[in-house]
């Protein structure tokens, strides 16, 4: 019986121990979970702070980029242009509506014509259209703006009949006319500034384009017939098969008979006359004709300078075998005797050149043997 109670107490003690261990494990698990939760929360806070800092930096960068002088000028000019249009348009609408209500579209049409022509100038600058196109658009824009300004000025003066003092009515008319003309003028000035800025950004390209345009204009003015024929050749060829430069070279050859641009028959004749005059002058200076054949022979078969430098000598030192500075040793007994140095033997030297023989004979005062020449060779 006592053993049963002891086992029972042992079981209860084991159960209590197990419950304590379970509670400790659960508490430890809850602490780990709370620690992980706090860690995750801290990481989320850091990430949120990092994202907020990135958004602030992006907003600051956009603000800095948007507030550059160039952007402020471009956007500010557009805002000023929009304000001038809003100020001038109502007066025109009221003016035409008072005349007859169906004339309502005339006001927006006149004001819109000025702005459309001004935008056309910007488009022409972008597409590099001819200068006269831009000036035509500018004249049309200013004409429409001037007509609208006149209407607004008259409307401002008419306010005197509505109880406004004449001085204030005059100021209102001048102000309406000024904003009506000022909008297109400000837009045109803006376009000029942008165009000049683009030119300054790449001065080398701008200078090259100007130089190319100047060259093409000068070519059209100096060689009108050749340019006209070159354009006809380009139009006759399939599209894209013949460039204008190739057509110009072909047209030049057709017109003047030479494929060298710039040369003409007159220039070729002048060149030949100059060459003949130069040859005559050289003949007069040398005292004998300097023919082309003799010059070619002299170039093809030049006389060695060493052969004509010493006409009195019968042999050139360079044709002799080299002389050793050291004395020759005595020949061994019974051997063959060594021939003396510088003894002439057949074939040990190069024969004299015919020109050298002729020059030597001339310098000695004799009559040289005639040397026949055929096709640049001596016989």
mmCIF file of C-alpha atoms in Angstrom:
data_model
loop_
_atom_site.group_PDB
_atom_site.id
_atom_site.type_symbol
_atom_site.label_atom_id
_atom_site.label_comp_id
_atom_site.label_asym_id
_atom_site.label_seq_id
_atom_site.Cartn_x
_atom_site.Cartn_y
_atom_site.Cartn_z
ATOM 1 C CA UNK A 1 0.000 0.000 0.000
ATOM 2 C CA UNK A 2 2.759 2.330 0.858
ATOM 3 C CA UNK A 3 4.374 1.601 -2.467
ATOM 4 C CA UNK A 4 1.204 2.660 -4.283
ATOM 5 C CA UNK A 5 1.156 6.005 -2.475
ATOM 6 C CA UNK A 6 4.804 6.506 -3.226
ATOM 7 C CA UNK A 7 4.198 5.798 -6.912
ATOM 8 C CA UNK A 8 1.241 8.141 -6.836
ATOM 9 C CA UNK A 9 3.319 10.917 -5.313
ATOM 10 C CA UNK A 10 6.063 10.256 -7.834
ATOM 11 C CA UNK A 11 3.550 10.481 -10.663
ATOM 12 C CA UNK A 12 2.164 13.733 -9.339
ATOM 13 C CA UNK A 13 5.643 15.153 -8.913
ATOM 14 C CA UNK A 14 6.499 14.110 -12.471
ATOM 15 C CA UNK A 15 3.296 15.695 -13.756
ATOM 16 C CA UNK A 16 4.042 18.894 -11.880
ATOM 17 C CA UNK A 17 7.569 18.904 -13.241
ATOM 18 C CA UNK A 18 6.265 18.356 -16.764
ATOM 19 C CA UNK A 19 3.766 21.199 -16.357
ATOM 20 C CA UNK A 20 6.506 23.490 -15.136
ATOM 21 C CA UNK A 21 8.686 22.590 -18.091
ATOM 22 C CA UNK A 22 5.748 23.127 -20.436
ATOM 23 C CA UNK A 23 5.052 26.523 -18.934
ATOM 24 C CA UNK A 24 8.690 27.481 -19.150
ATOM 25 C CA UNK A 25 8.796 26.351 -22.802
ATOM 26 C CA UNK A 26 5.655 28.306 -23.651
ATOM 27 C CA UNK A 27 7.015 31.403 -21.884
ATOM 28 C CA UNK A 28 10.298 31.044 -23.718
ATOM 29 C CA UNK A 29 8.422 30.597 -26.994
ATOM 30 C CA UNK A 30 6.325 33.703 -26.325
ATOM 31 C CA UNK A 31 9.461 35.684 -25.551
ATOM 32 C CA UNK A 32 11.043 34.530 -28.810
ATOM 33 C CA UNK A 33 7.911 35.449 -30.715
ATOM 34 C CA UNK A 34 7.785 38.896 -29.081
ATOM 35 C CA UNK A 35 11.489 39.359 -29.842
ATOM 36 C CA UNK A 36 10.968 38.387 -33.479
ATOM 37 C CA UNK A 37 7.938 40.645 -33.704
ATOM 38 C CA UNK A 38 9.900 43.597 -32.284
ATOM 39 C CA UNK A 39 12.732 42.857 -34.693
ATOM 40 C CA UNK A 40 10.359 42.731 -37.642
ATOM 41 C CA UNK A 41 8.722 45.945 -36.509
ATOM 42 C CA UNK A 42 12.089 47.668 -36.223
ATOM 43 C CA UNK A 43 13.030 46.488 -39.702
ATOM 44 C CA UNK A 44 9.711 47.737 -41.073
ATOM 45 C CA UNK A 45 10.260 51.102 -39.410
ATOM 46 C CA UNK A 46 13.755 51.339 -40.866
ATOM 47 C CA UNK A 47 12.389 50.419 -44.283
ATOM 48 C CA UNK A 48 9.615 53.008 -43.984
ATOM 49 C CA UNK A 49 12.117 55.662 -42.944
ATOM 50 C CA UNK A 50 14.376 54.691 -45.864
ATOM 51 C CA UNK A 51 11.484 54.906 -48.312
ATOM 52 C CA UNK A 52 10.441 58.270 -46.911
ATOM 53 C CA UNK A 53 14.005 59.536 -47.312
ATOM 54 C CA UNK A 54 14.111 58.246 -50.892
ATOM 55 C CA UNK A 55 10.808 59.932 -51.694
ATOM 56 C CA UNK A 56 12.045 63.196 -50.190
ATOM 57 C CA UNK A 57 15.268 62.959 -52.200
ATOM 58 C CA UNK A 58 13.298 62.224 -55.390
ATOM 59 C CA UNK A 59 10.987 65.177 -54.731
ATOM 60 C CA UNK A 60 13.990 67.409 -54.070
ATOM 61 C CA UNK A 61 15.662 66.242 -57.288
ATOM 62 C CA UNK A 62 12.486 66.849 -59.291
ATOM 63 C CA UNK A 63 12.053 70.223 -57.661
ATOM 64 C CA UNK A 64 15.655 71.143 -58.378
ATOM 65 C CA UNK A 65 15.309 69.971 -61.962
ATOM 66 C CA UNK A 66 12.033 71.801 -62.402
ATOM 67 C CA UNK A 67 13.373 75.026 -60.915
ATOM 68 C CA UNK A 68 16.387 75.366 -63.179
ATOM 69 C CA UNK A 69 16.576 78.720 -64.983
ATOM 70 C CA UNK A 70 15.826 77.081 -68.313
ATOM 71 C CA UNK A 71 12.697 75.303 -67.082
ATOM 72 C CA UNK A 72 11.515 78.359 -65.179
ATOM 73 C CA UNK A 73 11.925 80.450 -68.323
ATOM 74 C CA UNK A 74 10.173 77.955 -70.586
ATOM 75 C CA UNK A 75 7.282 77.248 -68.248
ATOM 76 C CA UNK A 76 7.024 80.834 -67.076
ATOM 77 C CA UNK A 77 6.806 82.059 -70.652
ATOM 78 C CA UNK A 78 4.045 79.582 -71.410
ATOM 79 C CA UNK A 79 2.138 80.687 -68.285
ATOM 80 C CA UNK A 80 2.528 84.333 -69.320
ATOM 81 C CA UNK A 81 1.327 83.503 -72.829
ATOM 82 C CA UNK A 82 -1.721 81.684 -71.461
ATOM 83 C CA UNK A 83 -2.552 84.645 -69.179
ATOM 84 C CA UNK A 84 -2.325 87.076 -72.106
ATOM 85 C CA UNK A 85 -4.634 84.881 -74.191
ATOM 86 C CA UNK A 86 -7.182 84.685 -71.351
ATOM 87 C CA UNK A 87 -7.041 88.470 -70.931
ATOM 88 C CA UNK A 88 -7.446 89.345 -74.616
ATOM 89 C CA UNK A 89 -9.969 86.747 -75.770
ATOM 90 C CA UNK A 90 -13.063 87.859 -73.741
ATOM 91 C CA UNK A 91 -12.897 91.421 -75.071
ATOM 92 C CA UNK A 92 -12.904 90.161 -78.662
ATOM 93 C CA UNK A 93 -15.818 87.822 -78.032
ATOM 94 C CA UNK A 94 -17.850 90.615 -76.400
ATOM 95 C CA UNK A 95 -16.986 93.009 -79.229
ATOM 96 C CA UNK A 96 -18.254 90.680 -81.980
ATOM 97 C CA UNK A 97 -21.242 89.431 -79.983
ATOM 98 C CA UNK A 98 -22.434 93.027 -79.533
ATOM 99 C CA UNK A 99 -22.352 93.410 -83.306
ATOM 100 C CA UNK A 100 -24.281 90.171 -83.895
ATOM 101 C CA UNK A 101 -24.451 87.024 -81.771
ATOM 102 C CA UNK A 102 -23.546 84.724 -84.665
ATOM 103 C CA UNK A 103 -20.170 86.462 -84.930
ATOM 104 C CA UNK A 104 -19.090 84.746 -81.710
ATOM 105 C CA UNK A 105 -16.473 82.404 -83.387
ATOM 106 C CA UNK A 106 -14.586 85.314 -84.961
ATOM 107 C CA UNK A 107 -12.888 86.306 -81.707
ATOM 108 C CA UNK A 108 -11.430 82.841 -80.953
ATOM 109 C CA UNK A 109 -10.539 82.428 -84.634
ATOM 110 C CA UNK A 110 -8.531 85.655 -84.778
ATOM 111 C CA UNK A 111 -6.763 84.956 -81.490
ATOM 112 C CA UNK A 112 -6.204 81.312 -82.438
ATOM 113 C CA UNK A 113 -4.720 82.304 -85.805
ATOM 114 C CA UNK A 114 -2.023 84.334 -84.059
ATOM 115 C CA UNK A 115 -1.130 81.422 -81.764
ATOM 116 C CA UNK A 116 -1.242 78.769 -84.482
ATOM 117 C CA UNK A 117 1.126 80.798 -86.669
ATOM 118 C CA UNK A 118 3.455 81.318 -83.683
ATOM 119 C CA UNK A 119 3.458 77.556 -83.058
ATOM 120 C CA UNK A 120 4.180 77.090 -86.770
ATOM 121 C CA UNK A 121 7.358 79.133 -86.361
ATOM 122 C CA UNK A 122 8.494 76.783 -83.586
ATOM 123 C CA UNK A 123 7.702 73.768 -85.752
ATOM 124 C CA UNK A 124 9.643 75.265 -88.674
ATOM 125 C CA UNK A 125 12.661 75.799 -86.407
ATOM 126 C CA UNK A 126 12.455 72.211 -85.205
ATOM 127 C CA UNK A 127 12.317 70.785 -88.737
ATOM 128 C CA UNK A 128 15.004 73.172 -90.085
ATOM 129 C CA UNK A 129 12.711 74.586 -92.757
ATOM 130 C CA UNK A 130 13.888 77.451 -94.982
ATOM 131 C CA UNK A 131 14.156 80.884 -93.398
ATOM 132 C CA UNK A 132 11.512 82.416 -95.651
ATOM 133 C CA UNK A 133 8.915 79.940 -94.328
ATOM 134 C CA UNK A 134 9.569 81.087 -90.773
ATOM 135 C CA UNK A 135 9.313 84.748 -91.705
ATOM 136 C CA UNK A 136 6.027 84.185 -93.546
ATOM 137 C CA UNK A 137 4.613 82.515 -90.433
ATOM 138 C CA UNK A 138 5.914 85.356 -88.246
ATOM 139 C CA UNK A 139 4.267 87.983 -90.467
ATOM 140 C CA UNK A 140 0.961 86.108 -90.418
ATOM 141 C CA UNK A 141 1.118 85.710 -86.627
ATOM 142 C CA UNK A 142 1.842 89.396 -86.062
ATOM 143 C CA UNK A 143 -0.872 90.408 -88.540
ATOM 144 C CA UNK A 144 -3.518 88.368 -86.688
ATOM 145 C CA UNK A 145 -2.239 89.634 -83.311
ATOM 146 C CA UNK A 146 -2.281 93.238 -84.563
ATOM 147 C CA UNK A 147 -5.881 92.916 -85.772
ATOM 148 C CA UNK A 148 -6.914 91.442 -82.424
ATOM 149 C CA UNK A 149 -5.036 94.190 -80.561
ATOM 150 C CA UNK A 150 -6.876 96.877 -82.538
ATOM 151 C CA UNK A 151 -10.231 95.332 -81.640
ATOM 152 C CA UNK A 152 -9.301 95.137 -77.951
ATOM 153 C CA UNK A 153 -8.087 98.730 -77.968
ATOM 154 C CA UNK A 154 -11.395 99.931 -79.401
ATOM 155 C CA UNK A 155 -13.258 97.833 -76.867
ATOM 156 C CA UNK A 156 -11.279 99.432 -74.047
ATOM 157 C CA UNK A 157 -12.139 102.929 -75.324
ATOM 158 C CA UNK A 158 -15.816 101.946 -75.551
ATOM 159 C CA UNK A 159 -15.883 101.370 -71.807
ATOM 160 C CA UNK A 160 -16.169 105.148 -71.378
ATOM 161 C CA UNK A 161 -19.806 104.854 -72.460
ATOM 162 C CA UNK A 162 -20.378 102.328 -69.671
ATOM 163 C CA UNK A 163 -19.494 104.807 -66.921
ATOM 164 C CA UNK A 164 -15.713 104.350 -66.884
ATOM 165 C CA UNK A 165 -13.698 107.551 -66.924
ATOM 166 C CA UNK A 166 -11.996 108.361 -70.254
ATOM 167 C CA UNK A 167 -8.544 108.033 -68.680
ATOM 168 C CA UNK A 168 -9.280 104.578 -67.275
ATOM 169 C CA UNK A 169 -10.919 103.532 -70.546
ATOM 170 C CA UNK A 170 -7.801 104.576 -72.438
ATOM 171 C CA UNK A 171 -5.602 102.639 -69.993
ATOM 172 C CA UNK A 172 -7.839 99.585 -70.383
ATOM 173 C CA UNK A 173 -7.629 99.797 -74.169
ATOM 174 C CA UNK A 174 -3.851 100.127 -74.149
ATOM 175 C CA UNK A 175 -3.515 97.248 -71.653
ATOM 176 C CA UNK A 176 -5.745 94.935 -73.715
ATOM 177 C CA UNK A 177 -3.840 95.791 -76.890
ATOM 178 C CA UNK A 178 -0.513 95.238 -75.116
ATOM 179 C CA UNK A 179 -1.386 91.771 -73.783
ATOM 180 C CA UNK A 180 -2.825 90.807 -77.171
ATOM 181 C CA UNK A 181 0.444 91.657 -78.938
ATOM 182 C CA UNK A 182 2.662 90.643 -76.040
ATOM 183 C CA UNK A 183 1.614 86.989 -76.011
ATOM 184 C CA UNK A 184 2.822 86.100 -79.536
ATOM 185 C CA UNK A 185 5.888 88.336 -79.117
ATOM 186 C CA UNK A 186 6.878 86.612 -75.871
ATOM 187 C CA UNK A 187 6.359 83.221 -77.500
ATOM 188 C CA UNK A 188 8.550 84.246 -80.460
ATOM 189 C CA UNK A 189 11.296 85.490 -78.149
ATOM 190 C CA UNK A 190 11.087 82.203 -76.257
ATOM 191 C CA UNK A 191 11.552 80.302 -79.513
ATOM 192 C CA UNK A 192 14.567 82.427 -80.443
ATOM 193 C CA UNK A 193 16.181 81.780 -77.074
ATOM 194 C CA UNK A 194 15.614 78.021 -77.341
ATOM 195 C CA UNK A 195 17.037 77.920 -80.871
ATOM 196 C CA UNK A 196 20.142 79.872 -79.874
ATOM 197 C CA UNK A 197 20.585 77.666 -76.808
ATOM 198 C CA UNK A 198 20.507 74.544 -78.983
ATOM 199 C CA UNK A 199 23.080 76.119 -81.301
ATOM 200 C CA UNK A 200 25.407 76.967 -78.393
ATOM 201 C CA UNK A 201 25.055 73.438 -76.976
ATOM 202 C CA UNK A 202 26.769 71.955 -80.078
ATOM 203 C CA UNK A 203 28.798 74.763 -81.710
ATOM 204 C CA UNK A 204 30.873 72.445 -83.933
ATOM 205 C CA UNK A 205 27.799 70.867 -85.498
ATOM 206 C CA UNK A 206 26.185 74.270 -85.958
ATOM 207 C CA UNK A 207 29.341 75.682 -87.577
ATOM 208 C CA UNK A 208 29.614 72.655 -89.886
ATOM 209 C CA UNK A 209 25.981 73.025 -90.970
ATOM 210 C CA UNK A 210 26.478 76.721 -91.695
ATOM 211 C CA UNK A 211 29.675 76.040 -93.654
ATOM 212 C CA UNK A 212 27.968 73.286 -95.650
ATOM 213 C CA UNK A 213 24.994 75.518 -96.452
ATOM 214 C CA UNK A 214 27.332 78.329 -97.517
ATOM 215 C CA UNK A 215 29.306 75.951 -99.758
ATOM 216 C CA UNK A 216 26.152 74.609 -101.413
ATOM 217 C CA UNK A 217 24.859 78.129 -102.015
ATOM 218 C CA UNK A 218 28.184 79.206 -103.559
ATOM 219 C CA UNK A 219 28.233 76.090 -105.748
ATOM 220 C CA UNK A 220 24.711 76.828 -106.995
ATOM 221 C CA UNK A 221 25.691 80.407 -107.841
ATOM 222 C CA UNK A 222 29.063 79.635 -109.471
ATOM 223 C CA UNK A 223 28.095 76.525 -111.460
ATOM 224 C CA UNK A 224 24.430 76.908 -112.291
ATOM 225 C CA UNK A 225 24.557 74.843 -115.502
ATOM 226 C CA UNK A 226 26.352 71.927 -113.827
ATOM 227 C CA UNK A 227 24.010 71.972 -110.820
ATOM 228 C CA UNK A 228 20.986 72.025 -113.124
ATOM 229 C CA UNK A 229 22.297 69.056 -115.107
ATOM 230 C CA UNK A 230 23.177 67.190 -111.881
ATOM 231 C CA UNK A 231 19.606 67.620 -110.621
ATOM 232 C CA UNK A 232 18.302 66.296 -113.911
ATOM 233 C CA UNK A 233 20.552 63.240 -113.583
ATOM 234 C CA UNK A 234 19.345 62.613 -110.035
ATOM 235 C CA UNK A 235 15.716 62.877 -111.130
ATOM 236 C CA UNK A 236 16.351 60.534 -114.061
ATOM 237 C CA UNK A 237 17.960 57.836 -111.911
ATOM 238 C CA UNK A 238 15.876 55.515 -109.676
ATOM 239 C CA UNK A 239 15.116 56.914 -106.267
ATOM 240 C CA UNK A 240 18.100 56.675 -103.931
ATOM 241 C CA UNK A 241 20.419 55.163 -106.553
ATOM 242 C CA UNK A 242 22.380 58.308 -107.413
ATOM 243 C CA UNK A 243 23.592 60.838 -104.887
ATOM 244 C CA UNK A 244 23.865 64.487 -105.750
ATOM 245 C CA UNK A 245 27.660 64.499 -105.356
ATOM 246 C CA UNK A 246 28.078 61.643 -107.853
ATOM 247 C CA UNK A 247 25.618 63.336 -110.195
ATOM 248 C CA UNK A 248 27.548 66.607 -109.903
ATOM 249 C CA UNK A 249 30.830 64.855 -110.783
ATOM 250 C CA UNK A 250 29.179 63.187 -113.791
ATOM 251 C CA UNK A 251 27.634 66.471 -114.906
ATOM 252 C CA UNK A 252 31.008 68.209 -114.618
ATOM 253 C CA UNK A 253 32.616 65.564 -116.839
ATOM 254 C CA UNK A 254 29.767 65.931 -119.348
ATOM 255 C CA UNK A 255 30.089 69.717 -119.443
ATOM 256 C CA UNK A 256 33.882 70.060 -119.423
ATOM 257 C CA UNK A 257 35.219 66.634 -120.477
ATOM 258 C CA UNK A 258 37.245 65.993 -117.319
ATOM 259 C CA UNK A 259 36.479 64.093 -114.133
ATOM 260 C CA UNK A 260 38.545 66.490 -112.052
ATOM 261 C CA UNK A 261 36.126 68.985 -110.438
ATOM 262 C CA UNK A 262 37.144 72.575 -111.052
ATOM 263 C CA UNK A 263 39.131 71.938 -114.222
ATOM 264 C CA UNK A 264 37.854 73.164 -117.583
ATOM 265 C CA UNK A 265 39.250 73.056 -121.124
ATOM 266 C CA UNK A 266 40.463 76.634 -120.745
ATOM 267 C CA UNK A 267 42.294 75.750 -117.540
ATOM 268 C CA UNK A 268 43.845 72.681 -119.161
ATOM 269 C CA UNK A 269 45.006 74.837 -122.109
ATOM 270 C CA UNK A 270 46.441 77.357 -119.691
ATOM 271 C CA UNK A 271 48.260 74.581 -117.850
ATOM 272 C CA UNK A 272 49.794 73.240 -121.084
ATOM 273 C CA UNK A 273 50.834 76.747 -122.128
ATOM 274 C CA UNK A 274 52.478 77.273 -118.752
ATOM 275 C CA UNK A 275 54.331 73.940 -119.046
ATOM 276 C CA UNK A 276 55.577 74.873 -122.546
ATOM 277 C CA UNK A 277 56.696 78.287 -121.342
ATOM 278 C CA UNK A 278 58.578 76.627 -118.480
ATOM 279 C CA UNK A 279 60.318 74.219 -120.883
ATOM 280 C CA UNK A 280 61.306 77.086 -123.191
ATOM 281 C CA UNK A 281 62.712 79.016 -120.244
ATOM 282 C CA UNK A 282 64.761 76.001 -119.133
ATOM 283 C CA UNK A 283 66.084 75.499 -122.697
ATOM 284 C CA UNK A 284 67.153 79.114 -122.830
ATOM 285 C CA UNK A 285 68.862 78.839 -119.442
ATOM 286 C CA UNK A 286 70.711 75.584 -120.276
ATOM 287 C CA UNK A 287 71.684 76.618 -123.808
ATOM 288 C CA UNK A 288 70.413 73.373 -125.325
ATOM 289 C CA UNK A 289 66.991 71.840 -125.745
ATOM 290 C CA UNK A 290 65.794 70.004 -122.689
ATOM 291 C CA UNK A 291 63.582 67.505 -124.409
ATOM 292 C CA UNK A 292 61.252 65.176 -122.610
ATOM 293 C CA UNK A 293 63.047 62.138 -124.078
ATOM 294 C CA UNK A 294 66.424 63.194 -122.772
ATOM 295 C CA UNK A 295 64.963 63.927 -119.343
ATOM 296 C CA UNK A 296 63.342 60.471 -119.294
ATOM 297 C CA UNK A 297 66.625 58.823 -120.337
ATOM 298 C CA UNK A 298 68.468 60.685 -117.635
ATOM 299 C CA UNK A 299 65.914 59.509 -115.077
ATOM 300 C CA UNK A 300 65.899 55.904 -116.312
ATOM 301 C CA UNK A 301 69.692 55.601 -116.767
ATOM 302 C CA UNK A 302 71.399 58.082 -114.467
ATOM 303 C CA UNK A 303 75.176 58.291 -114.788
ATOM 304 C CA UNK A 304 76.967 57.363 -111.555
ATOM 305 C CA UNK A 305 78.518 60.409 -109.993
ATOM 306 C CA UNK A 306 81.724 58.547 -109.227
ATOM 307 C CA UNK A 307 82.233 57.756 -112.917
ATOM 308 C CA UNK A 308 82.149 61.357 -114.048
ATOM 309 C CA UNK A 309 83.850 62.950 -111.066
ATOM 310 C CA UNK A 310 87.401 62.031 -112.220
ATOM 311 C CA UNK A 311 87.491 61.990 -116.023
ATOM 312 C CA UNK A 312 91.269 61.748 -116.270
ATOM 313 C CA UNK A 313 91.581 58.486 -114.390
ATOM 314 C CA UNK A 314 91.353 55.186 -116.238
ATOM 315 C CA UNK A 315 89.792 53.343 -113.328
ATOM 316 C CA UNK A 316 87.710 54.193 -110.291
ATOM 317 C CA UNK A 317 88.968 53.283 -106.882
ATOM 318 C CA UNK A 318 85.641 51.792 -105.966
ATOM 319 C CA UNK A 319 86.007 49.257 -108.809
ATOM 320 C CA UNK A 320 89.242 47.845 -107.345
ATOM 321 C CA UNK A 321 89.262 45.150 -104.696
ATOM 322 C CA UNK A 322 89.849 46.381 -101.131
ATOM 323 C CA UNK A 323 93.438 46.625 -99.933
ATOM 324 C CA UNK A 324 94.285 45.106 -96.624
ATOM 325 C CA UNK A 325 96.205 47.353 -94.289
ATOM 326 C CA UNK A 326 98.102 44.524 -92.685
ATOM 327 C CA UNK A 327 101.211 43.315 -94.549
ATOM 328 C CA UNK A 328 100.935 40.023 -96.297
ATOM 329 C CA UNK A 329 102.765 37.148 -94.733
ATOM 330 C CA UNK A 330 105.426 35.490 -96.724
ATOM 331 C CA UNK A 331 104.273 32.595 -98.791
ATOM 332 C CA UNK A 332 105.182 29.194 -97.562
ATOM 333 C CA UNK A 333 108.044 27.419 -99.294
ATOM 334 C CA UNK A 334 107.029 25.348 -102.233
ATOM 335 C CA UNK A 335 103.708 27.099 -102.600
ATOM 336 C CA UNK A 336 102.412 29.101 -105.490
ATOM 337 C CA UNK A 337 103.353 32.752 -105.522
ATOM 338 C CA UNK A 338 100.581 35.205 -104.783
ATOM 339 C CA UNK A 339 100.026 37.620 -107.699
ATOM 340 C CA UNK A 340 100.640 41.249 -106.959
ATOM 341 C CA UNK A 341 97.771 43.344 -105.695
ATOM 342 C CA UNK A 342 95.880 45.573 -108.150
ATOM 343 C CA UNK A 343 96.938 43.499 -111.121
ATOM 344 C CA UNK A 344 94.279 43.866 -113.792
ATOM 345 C CA UNK A 345 92.623 40.695 -114.958
ATOM 346 C CA UNK A 346 89.697 40.097 -117.252
ATOM 347 C CA UNK A 347 86.345 40.417 -115.544
ATOM 348 C CA UNK A 348 87.623 41.733 -112.188
ATOM 349 C CA UNK A 349 85.959 45.163 -112.589
ATOM 350 C CA UNK A 350 82.677 46.540 -113.816
ATOM 351 C CA UNK A 351 82.941 47.923 -117.389
ATOM 352 C CA UNK A 352 82.496 51.639 -117.921
ATOM 353 C CA UNK A 353 79.021 52.880 -118.622
ATOM 354 C CA UNK A 354 78.582 54.307 -122.175
ATOM 355 C CA UNK A 355 77.480 57.635 -120.768
ATOM 356 C CA UNK A 356 80.662 57.782 -118.680
ATOM 357 C CA UNK A 357 82.776 57.089 -121.756
ATOM 358 C CA UNK A 358 80.964 59.826 -123.654
ATOM 359 C CA UNK A 359 81.375 62.352 -120.839
ATOM 360 C CA UNK A 360 85.089 61.503 -120.509
ATOM 361 C CA UNK A 361 85.635 61.965 -124.229
ATOM 362 C CA UNK A 362 83.840 65.332 -124.150
ATOM 363 C CA UNK A 363 85.963 66.557 -121.277
ATOM 364 C CA UNK A 364 89.199 65.477 -123.076
ATOM 365 C CA UNK A 365 88.076 67.508 -126.082
ATOM 366 C CA UNK A 366 87.572 64.609 -128.428
ATOM 367 C CA UNK A 367 84.602 63.651 -130.515
ATOM 368 C CA UNK A 368 82.666 60.906 -128.759
ATOM 369 C CA UNK A 369 81.287 57.931 -130.575
ATOM 370 C CA UNK A 370 77.570 58.283 -131.234
ATOM 371 C CA UNK A 371 75.533 56.185 -128.842
ATOM 372 C CA UNK A 372 72.380 54.850 -130.402
ATOM 373 C CA UNK A 373 69.369 54.810 -128.129
ATOM 374 C CA UNK A 374 66.159 52.966 -128.798
ATOM 375 C CA UNK A 375 63.274 52.764 -126.391
ATOM 376 C CA UNK A 376 65.335 54.016 -123.499
ATOM 377 C CA UNK A 377 68.189 51.432 -123.962
ATOM 378 C CA UNK A 378 71.730 51.992 -125.224
ATOM 379 C CA UNK A 379 73.056 49.900 -128.142
#
